[in-house]
Short mmCIF file of C-alpha atoms and ligand atoms in Angstrom, two decimals:
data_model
loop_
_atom_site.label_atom_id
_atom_site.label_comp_id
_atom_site.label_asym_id
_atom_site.label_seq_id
_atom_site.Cartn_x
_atom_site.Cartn_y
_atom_site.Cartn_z
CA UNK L 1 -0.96 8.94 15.95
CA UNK L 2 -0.18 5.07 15.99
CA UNK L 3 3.26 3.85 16.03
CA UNK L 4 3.96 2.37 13.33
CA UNK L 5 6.64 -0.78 13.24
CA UNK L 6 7.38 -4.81 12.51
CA UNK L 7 8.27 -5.39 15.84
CA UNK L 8 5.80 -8.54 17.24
CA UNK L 9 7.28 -8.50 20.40
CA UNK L 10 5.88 -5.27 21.01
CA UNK L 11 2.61 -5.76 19.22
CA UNK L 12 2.46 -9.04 21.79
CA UNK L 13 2.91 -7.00 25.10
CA UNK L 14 0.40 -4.25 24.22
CA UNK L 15 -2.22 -7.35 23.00
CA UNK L 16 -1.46 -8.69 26.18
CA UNK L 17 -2.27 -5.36 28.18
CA UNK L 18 -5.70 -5.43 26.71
CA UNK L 19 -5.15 -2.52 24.59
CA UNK L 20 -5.51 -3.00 20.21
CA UNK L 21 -3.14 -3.60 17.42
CA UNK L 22 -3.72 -3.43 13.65
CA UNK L 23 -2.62 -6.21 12.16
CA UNK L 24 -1.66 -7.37 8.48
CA UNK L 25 -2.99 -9.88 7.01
CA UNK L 26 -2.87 -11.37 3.04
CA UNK L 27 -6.81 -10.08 3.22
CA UNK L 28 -7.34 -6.77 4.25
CA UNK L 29 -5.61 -5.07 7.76
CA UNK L 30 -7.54 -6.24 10.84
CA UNK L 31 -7.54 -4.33 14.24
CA UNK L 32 -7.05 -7.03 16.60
CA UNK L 33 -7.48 -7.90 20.56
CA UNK L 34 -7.26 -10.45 22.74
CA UNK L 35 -10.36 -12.86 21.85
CA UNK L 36 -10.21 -13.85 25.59
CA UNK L 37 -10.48 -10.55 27.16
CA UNK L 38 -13.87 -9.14 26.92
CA UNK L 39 -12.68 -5.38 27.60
CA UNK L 40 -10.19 -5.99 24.32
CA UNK L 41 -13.39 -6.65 22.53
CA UNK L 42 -15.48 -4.49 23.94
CA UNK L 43 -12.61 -1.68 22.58
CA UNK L 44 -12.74 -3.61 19.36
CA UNK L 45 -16.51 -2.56 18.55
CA UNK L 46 -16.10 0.27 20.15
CA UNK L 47 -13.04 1.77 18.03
CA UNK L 48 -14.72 0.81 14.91
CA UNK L 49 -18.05 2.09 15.76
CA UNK L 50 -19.19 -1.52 15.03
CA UNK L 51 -22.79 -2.27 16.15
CA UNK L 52 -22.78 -5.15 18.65
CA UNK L 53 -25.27 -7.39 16.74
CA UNK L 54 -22.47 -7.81 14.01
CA UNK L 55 -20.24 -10.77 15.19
CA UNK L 56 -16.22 -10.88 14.81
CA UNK L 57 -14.46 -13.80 13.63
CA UNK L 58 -11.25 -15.18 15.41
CA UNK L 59 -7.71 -15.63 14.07
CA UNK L 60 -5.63 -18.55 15.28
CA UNK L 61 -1.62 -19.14 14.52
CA UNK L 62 -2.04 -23.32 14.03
CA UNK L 63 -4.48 -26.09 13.41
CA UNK L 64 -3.97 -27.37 16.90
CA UNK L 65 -5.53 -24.32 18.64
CA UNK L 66 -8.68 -25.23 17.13
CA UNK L 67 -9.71 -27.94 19.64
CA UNK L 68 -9.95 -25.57 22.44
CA UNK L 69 -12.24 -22.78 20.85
CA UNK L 70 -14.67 -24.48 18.53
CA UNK L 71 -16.81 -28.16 18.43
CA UNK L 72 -16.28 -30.76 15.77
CA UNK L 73 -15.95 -29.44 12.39
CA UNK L 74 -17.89 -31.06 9.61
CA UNK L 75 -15.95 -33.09 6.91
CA UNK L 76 -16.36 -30.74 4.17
CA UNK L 77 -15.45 -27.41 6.06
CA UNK L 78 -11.93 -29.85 7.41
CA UNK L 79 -11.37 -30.39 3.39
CA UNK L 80 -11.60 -26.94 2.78
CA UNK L 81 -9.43 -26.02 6.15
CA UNK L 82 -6.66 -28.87 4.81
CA UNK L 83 -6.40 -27.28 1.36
CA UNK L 84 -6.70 -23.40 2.10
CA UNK L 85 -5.48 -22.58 5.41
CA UNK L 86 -3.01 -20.76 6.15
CA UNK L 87 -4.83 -18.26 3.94
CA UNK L 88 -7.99 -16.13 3.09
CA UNK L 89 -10.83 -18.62 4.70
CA UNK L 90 -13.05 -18.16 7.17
CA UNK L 91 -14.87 -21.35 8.18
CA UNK L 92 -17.89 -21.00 10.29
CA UNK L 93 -18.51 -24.01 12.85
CA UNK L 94 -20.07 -24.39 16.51
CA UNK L 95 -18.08 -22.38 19.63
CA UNK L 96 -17.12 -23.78 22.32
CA UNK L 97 -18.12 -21.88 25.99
CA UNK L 98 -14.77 -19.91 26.26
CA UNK L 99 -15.58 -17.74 23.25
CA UNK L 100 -18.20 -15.16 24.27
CA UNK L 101 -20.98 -14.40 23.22
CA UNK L 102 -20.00 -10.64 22.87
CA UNK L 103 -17.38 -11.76 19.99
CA UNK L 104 -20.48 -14.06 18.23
CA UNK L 105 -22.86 -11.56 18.99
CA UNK L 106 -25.16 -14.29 20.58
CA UNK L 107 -24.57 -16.96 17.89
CA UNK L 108 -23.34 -20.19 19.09
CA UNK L 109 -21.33 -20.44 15.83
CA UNK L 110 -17.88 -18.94 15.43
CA UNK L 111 -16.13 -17.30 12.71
CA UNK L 112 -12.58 -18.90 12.66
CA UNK L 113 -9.30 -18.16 10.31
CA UNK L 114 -5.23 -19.03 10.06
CA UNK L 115 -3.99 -15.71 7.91
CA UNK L 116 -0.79 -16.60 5.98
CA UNK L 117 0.71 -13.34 6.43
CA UNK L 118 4.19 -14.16 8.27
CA UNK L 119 4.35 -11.52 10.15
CA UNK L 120 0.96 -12.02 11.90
CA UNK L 121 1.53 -15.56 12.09
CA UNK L 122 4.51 -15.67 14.13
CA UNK L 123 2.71 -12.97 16.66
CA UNK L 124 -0.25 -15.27 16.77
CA UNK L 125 2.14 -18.29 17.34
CA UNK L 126 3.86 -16.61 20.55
CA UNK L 127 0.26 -15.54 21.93
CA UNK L 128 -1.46 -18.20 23.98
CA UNK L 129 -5.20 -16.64 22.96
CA UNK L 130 -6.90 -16.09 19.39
CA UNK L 131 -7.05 -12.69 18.35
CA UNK L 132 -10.72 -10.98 17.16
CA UNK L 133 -10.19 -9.10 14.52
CA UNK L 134 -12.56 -7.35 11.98
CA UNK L 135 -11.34 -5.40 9.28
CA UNK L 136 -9.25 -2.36 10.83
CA UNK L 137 -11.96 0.59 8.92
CA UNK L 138 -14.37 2.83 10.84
CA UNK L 139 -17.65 0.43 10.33
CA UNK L 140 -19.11 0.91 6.51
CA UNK L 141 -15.86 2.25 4.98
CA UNK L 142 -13.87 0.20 2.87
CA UNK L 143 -11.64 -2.17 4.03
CA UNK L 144 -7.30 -0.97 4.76
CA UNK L 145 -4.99 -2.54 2.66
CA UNK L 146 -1.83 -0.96 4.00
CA UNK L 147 -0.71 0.30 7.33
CA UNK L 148 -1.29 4.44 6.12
CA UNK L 149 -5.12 3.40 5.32
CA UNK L 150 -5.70 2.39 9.25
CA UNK L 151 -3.39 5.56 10.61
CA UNK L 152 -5.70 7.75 8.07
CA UNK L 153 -9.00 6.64 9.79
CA UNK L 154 -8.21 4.66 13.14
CA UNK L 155 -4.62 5.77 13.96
CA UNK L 156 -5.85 8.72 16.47
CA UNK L 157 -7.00 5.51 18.11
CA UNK L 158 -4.79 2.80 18.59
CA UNK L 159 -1.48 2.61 20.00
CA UNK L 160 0.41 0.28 17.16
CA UNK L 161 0.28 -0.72 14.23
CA UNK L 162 2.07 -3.80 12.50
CA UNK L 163 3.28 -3.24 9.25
CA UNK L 164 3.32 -6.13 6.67
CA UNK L 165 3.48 -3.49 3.39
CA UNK L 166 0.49 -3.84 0.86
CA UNK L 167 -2.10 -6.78 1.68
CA UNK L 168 -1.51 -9.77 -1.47
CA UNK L 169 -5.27 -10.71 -1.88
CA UNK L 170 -6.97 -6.87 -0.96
CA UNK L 171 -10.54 -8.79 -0.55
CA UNK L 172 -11.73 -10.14 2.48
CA UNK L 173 -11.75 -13.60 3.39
CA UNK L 174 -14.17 -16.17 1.98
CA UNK L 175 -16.83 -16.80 4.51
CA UNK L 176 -18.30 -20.54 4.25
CA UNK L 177 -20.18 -22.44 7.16
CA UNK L 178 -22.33 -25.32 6.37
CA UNK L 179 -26.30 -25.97 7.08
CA UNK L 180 -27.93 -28.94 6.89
CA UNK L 181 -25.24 -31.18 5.03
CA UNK L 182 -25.10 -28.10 2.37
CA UNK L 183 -22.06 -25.72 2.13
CA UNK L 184 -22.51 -22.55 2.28
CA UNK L 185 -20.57 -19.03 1.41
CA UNK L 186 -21.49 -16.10 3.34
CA UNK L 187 -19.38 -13.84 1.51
CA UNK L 188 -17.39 -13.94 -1.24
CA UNK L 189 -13.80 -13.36 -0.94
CA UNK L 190 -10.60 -13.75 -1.62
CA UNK L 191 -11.01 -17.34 -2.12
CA UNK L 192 -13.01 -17.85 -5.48
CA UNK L 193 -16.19 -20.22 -5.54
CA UNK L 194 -14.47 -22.14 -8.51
CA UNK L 195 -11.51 -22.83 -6.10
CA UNK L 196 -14.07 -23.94 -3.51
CA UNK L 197 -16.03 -25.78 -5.32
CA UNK L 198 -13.00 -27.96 -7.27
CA UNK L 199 -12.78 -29.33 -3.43
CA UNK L 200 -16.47 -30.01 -1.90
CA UNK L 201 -18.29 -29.62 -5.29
CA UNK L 202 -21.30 -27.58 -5.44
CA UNK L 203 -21.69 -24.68 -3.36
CA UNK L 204 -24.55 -22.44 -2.41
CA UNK L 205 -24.05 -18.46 -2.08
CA UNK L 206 -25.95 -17.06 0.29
CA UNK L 207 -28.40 -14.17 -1.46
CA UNK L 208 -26.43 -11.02 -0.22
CA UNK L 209 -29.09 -9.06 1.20
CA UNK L 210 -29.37 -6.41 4.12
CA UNK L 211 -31.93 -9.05 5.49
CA UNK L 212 -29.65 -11.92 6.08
CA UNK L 213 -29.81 -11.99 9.99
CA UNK L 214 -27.01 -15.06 9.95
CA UNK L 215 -24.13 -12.30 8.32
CA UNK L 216 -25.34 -8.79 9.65
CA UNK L 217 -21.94 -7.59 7.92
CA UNK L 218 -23.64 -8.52 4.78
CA UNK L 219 -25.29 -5.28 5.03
CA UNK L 220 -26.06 -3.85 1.68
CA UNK L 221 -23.90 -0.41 2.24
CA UNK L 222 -21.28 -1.61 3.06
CA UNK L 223 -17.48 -0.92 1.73
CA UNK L 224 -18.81 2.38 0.89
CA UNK L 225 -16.30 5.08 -0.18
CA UNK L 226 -18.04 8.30 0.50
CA UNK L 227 -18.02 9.40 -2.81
CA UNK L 228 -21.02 8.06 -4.69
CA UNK L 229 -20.63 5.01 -6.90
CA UNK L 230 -22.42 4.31 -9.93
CA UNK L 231 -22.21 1.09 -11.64
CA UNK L 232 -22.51 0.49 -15.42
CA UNK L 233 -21.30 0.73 -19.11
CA UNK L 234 -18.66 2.58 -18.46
CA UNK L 235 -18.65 4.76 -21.88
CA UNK L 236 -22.28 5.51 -21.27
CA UNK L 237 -21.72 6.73 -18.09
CA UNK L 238 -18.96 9.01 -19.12
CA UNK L 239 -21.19 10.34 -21.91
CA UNK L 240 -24.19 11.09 -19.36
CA UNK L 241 -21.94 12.60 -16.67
CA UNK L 242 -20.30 15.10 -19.13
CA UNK L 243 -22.92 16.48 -20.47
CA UNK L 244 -24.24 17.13 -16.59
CA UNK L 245 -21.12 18.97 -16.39
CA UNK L 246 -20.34 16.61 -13.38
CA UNK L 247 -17.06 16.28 -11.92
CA UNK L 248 -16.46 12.34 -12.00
CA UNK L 249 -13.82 9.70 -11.69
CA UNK L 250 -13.51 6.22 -13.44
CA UNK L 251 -12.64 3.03 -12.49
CA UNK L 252 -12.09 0.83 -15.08
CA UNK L 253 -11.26 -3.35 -14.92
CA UNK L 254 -7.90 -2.59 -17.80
CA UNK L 255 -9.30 0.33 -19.51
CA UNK L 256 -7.26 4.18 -19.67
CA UNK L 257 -9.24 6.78 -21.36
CA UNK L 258 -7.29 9.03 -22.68
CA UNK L 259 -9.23 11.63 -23.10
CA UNK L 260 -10.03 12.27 -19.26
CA UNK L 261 -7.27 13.28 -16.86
CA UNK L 262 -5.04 10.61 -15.85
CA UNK L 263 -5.64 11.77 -11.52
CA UNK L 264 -9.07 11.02 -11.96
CA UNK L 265 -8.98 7.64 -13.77
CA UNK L 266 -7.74 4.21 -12.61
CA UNK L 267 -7.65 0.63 -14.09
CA UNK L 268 -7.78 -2.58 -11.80
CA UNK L 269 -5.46 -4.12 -14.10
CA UNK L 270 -3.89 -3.14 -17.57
CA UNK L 271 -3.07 -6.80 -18.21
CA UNK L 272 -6.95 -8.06 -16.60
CA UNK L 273 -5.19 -9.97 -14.18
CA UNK L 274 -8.09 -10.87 -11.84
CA UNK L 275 -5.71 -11.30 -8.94
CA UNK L 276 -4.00 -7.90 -9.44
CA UNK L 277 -7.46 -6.20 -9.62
CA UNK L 278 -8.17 -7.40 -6.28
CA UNK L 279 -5.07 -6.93 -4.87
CA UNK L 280 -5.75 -2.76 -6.05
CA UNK L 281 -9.56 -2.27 -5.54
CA UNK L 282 -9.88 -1.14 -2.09
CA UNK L 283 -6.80 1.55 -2.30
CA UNK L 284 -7.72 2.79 -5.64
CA UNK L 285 -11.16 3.29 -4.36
CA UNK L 286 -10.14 4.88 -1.17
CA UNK L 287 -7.95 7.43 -3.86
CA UNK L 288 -10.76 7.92 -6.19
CA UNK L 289 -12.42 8.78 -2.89
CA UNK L 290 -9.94 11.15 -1.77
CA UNK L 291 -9.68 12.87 -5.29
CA UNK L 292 -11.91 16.23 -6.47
CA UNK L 293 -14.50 14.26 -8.11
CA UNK L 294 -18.03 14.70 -7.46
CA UNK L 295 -18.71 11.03 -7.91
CA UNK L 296 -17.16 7.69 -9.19
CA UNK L 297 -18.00 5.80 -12.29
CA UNK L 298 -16.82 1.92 -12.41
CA UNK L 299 -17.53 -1.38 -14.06
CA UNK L 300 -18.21 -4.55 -13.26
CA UNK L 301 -15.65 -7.44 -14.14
CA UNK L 302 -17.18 -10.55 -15.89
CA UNK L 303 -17.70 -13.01 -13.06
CA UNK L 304 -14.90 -15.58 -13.19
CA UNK L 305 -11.94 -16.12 -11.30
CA UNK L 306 -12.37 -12.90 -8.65
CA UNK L 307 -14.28 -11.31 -10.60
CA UNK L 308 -17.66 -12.02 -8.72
CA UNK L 309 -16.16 -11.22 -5.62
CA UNK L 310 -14.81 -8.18 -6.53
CA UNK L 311 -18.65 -7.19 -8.25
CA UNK L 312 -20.04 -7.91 -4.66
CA UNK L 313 -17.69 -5.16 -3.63
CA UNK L 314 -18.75 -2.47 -6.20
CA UNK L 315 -22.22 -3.50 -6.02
CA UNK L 316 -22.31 -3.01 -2.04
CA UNK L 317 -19.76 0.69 -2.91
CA UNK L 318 -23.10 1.33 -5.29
CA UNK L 319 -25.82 0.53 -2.91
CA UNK L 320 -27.59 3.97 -1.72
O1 TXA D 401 -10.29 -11.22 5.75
C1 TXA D 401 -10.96 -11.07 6.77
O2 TXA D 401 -11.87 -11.84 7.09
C2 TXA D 401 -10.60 -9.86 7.64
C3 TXA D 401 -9.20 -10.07 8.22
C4 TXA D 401 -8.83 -8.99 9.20
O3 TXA D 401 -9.13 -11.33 8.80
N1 TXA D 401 -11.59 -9.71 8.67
C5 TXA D 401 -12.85 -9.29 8.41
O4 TXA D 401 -13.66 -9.16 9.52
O5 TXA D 401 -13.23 -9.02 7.28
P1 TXA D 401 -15.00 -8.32 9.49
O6 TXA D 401 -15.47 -8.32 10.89
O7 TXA D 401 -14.76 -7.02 8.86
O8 TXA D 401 -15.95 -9.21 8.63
C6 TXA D 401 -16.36 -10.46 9.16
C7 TXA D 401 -17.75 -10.75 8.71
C8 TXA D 401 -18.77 -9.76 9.25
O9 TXA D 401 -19.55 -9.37 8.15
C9 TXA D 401 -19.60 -10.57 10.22
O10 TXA D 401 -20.95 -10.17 10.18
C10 TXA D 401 -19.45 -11.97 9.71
O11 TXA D 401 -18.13 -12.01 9.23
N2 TXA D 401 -19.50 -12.97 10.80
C11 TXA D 401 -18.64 -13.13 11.81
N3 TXA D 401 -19.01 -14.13 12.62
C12 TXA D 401 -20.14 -14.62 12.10
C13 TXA D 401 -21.02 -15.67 12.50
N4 TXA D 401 -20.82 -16.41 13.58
N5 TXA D 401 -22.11 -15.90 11.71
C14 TXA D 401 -22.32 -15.16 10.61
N6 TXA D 401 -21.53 -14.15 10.19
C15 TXA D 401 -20.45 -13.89 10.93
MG1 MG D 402 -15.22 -5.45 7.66
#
């Protein structure tokens, strides 16, 4: 098993050997390496079971790192770098030589991002190279949002893991990059596309299909529990699945029904707070998951606030 600890010192040395760390960040936990050291990323895919052709994105500690890893970023993505980084933003903009090909997966663009956690940014602030990191799950599972979710699945694995207590946002990071004077989001995140857009106006989202080649991790199955999901009206659904005789589980935006058990029913967020659903979607789907039902019914949110984001999530839970 993985130690498990807040000490960056010793998360820095064992970076520094080569070998991986999980590390928290306000998004999800990533399990990270040194971007510079193509064995550490190498491990990286290889830990995860991560196909090659899926790129990682890099994690720097300040602003002034940038110049030495990627090319001039465009006005727009440096407006949306000013007002959300430190945070849940990944911008992506031309590499420069010194990140590898292995890490882009043969794209000369780079996937860049300053987490706000503290923790991980004062260990990224005492290393002198980025760390890759992509989400610390085996690849297609859903995404860890505390340290036990990566010793459940990767912990056998790794030899540390940094623990920064329950992730804030529990989505992924925004993913924007820009193409031919248009920006762009390649996945919605924990950033919403109203926040975006209230600082470089309209956006375009990128059709989230399993044929994007530019975002291979915008693979339709992905942040699959291994339960099945089905999407819908939730009272329906509980209806149909009864009478089947069916043992299911709900997941519900603010909704408790009383009349099913209360193990094998959760709600986002009694209050709809858009921010606390988020925040609980990935562990209540990993317990759903881990529960005795045969199958898990949920609902989408309406799509404001993170409520599209979070939808992208169920939808791709939902996709056979
Ligand atoms: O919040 C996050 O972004 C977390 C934390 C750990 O920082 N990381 C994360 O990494 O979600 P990962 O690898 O699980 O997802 C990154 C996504 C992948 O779907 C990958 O295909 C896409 O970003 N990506 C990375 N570099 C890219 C590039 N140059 N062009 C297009 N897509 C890229
Ligand atoms: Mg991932």
């Amino acid at each position: 098993m993985a130690e498990i600890g807040k000490d960056i010192e010793k998360a820095a040395r064992i970076l520094s050997s080569g070998q991986l760390v999980a590390i928290p960040t306000e998004t999800v936990y990533g399990l990270a390496g040194n971007a510079l050291d193509e064995q550490a990323v190498l491990r990286i895919f290889k830990t995860k079971k991560r196909p090659e052709f899926d790129p990682l994105i890099i994690h720097l500690g300040d602003k002034s790192q940038l110049n030495e890893y990627v090319r001039e970023i465009p006005e727009e993505l440096q407006r949306l770098a000013e007002r959300f980084w430190p945070g849940p933003l990944t911008l992506l903009v031309s590499k420069k030589p010194v990140i590898s090909d292995l890490i882009t997966s043969g794209l000369d663009t780079v996937g860049v991002r300053i987490p706000r956690h503290p923790l991980t940014r004062k260990l990224l602030q005492s290393l002198d190279y980025p760390l890759a990191a992509p989400s610390a799950n085996p690849f297609g599972y859903i995404s860890p949002t505390r340290a036990s979710h990566v010793q459940d699945q990767l912990g056998e694995q790794i030899p540390y893991i940094l623990d920064g207590g329950v992730c804030e946002v529990g989505l992924e990071s925004t993913i924007v990059g820009m193409e031919e004077g248009q920006v762009i989001v390649y996945r919605l995140g924990g950033i919403s596309v109203s926040d975006l857009e209230q600082t470089v106006g309209k956006v375009l989202i990128l059709p989230q299909s399993s044929s994007n080649p530019k975002s291979p991790g915008m693979l339709k199955s992905h942040y699959a529990p291994k339960k099945p999901v089905v999407l819908g009206d939730l009272e329906a659904l509980i209806e149909g699945y009864r009478q089947k005789g069916t043992v299911f589980a709900v997941l519900s935006f603010t909704r408790t029904f009383p009349d099913l058990s209360e193990s094998l029913q959760l709600a986002l967020s009694p209050g709809g707070d858009y921010d606390e659903a988020a925040r609980n979607l990935f562990s209540s789907m990993r317990l759903l998951d881990a529960s005795e039902a045969d199958v898990i019914l949920a609902e989408e949110l309406p799509e404001i606030h993170l409520g599209k984001a979070i939808n992208d999530r169920l939808r791709r839970a939902a996709a056979k």
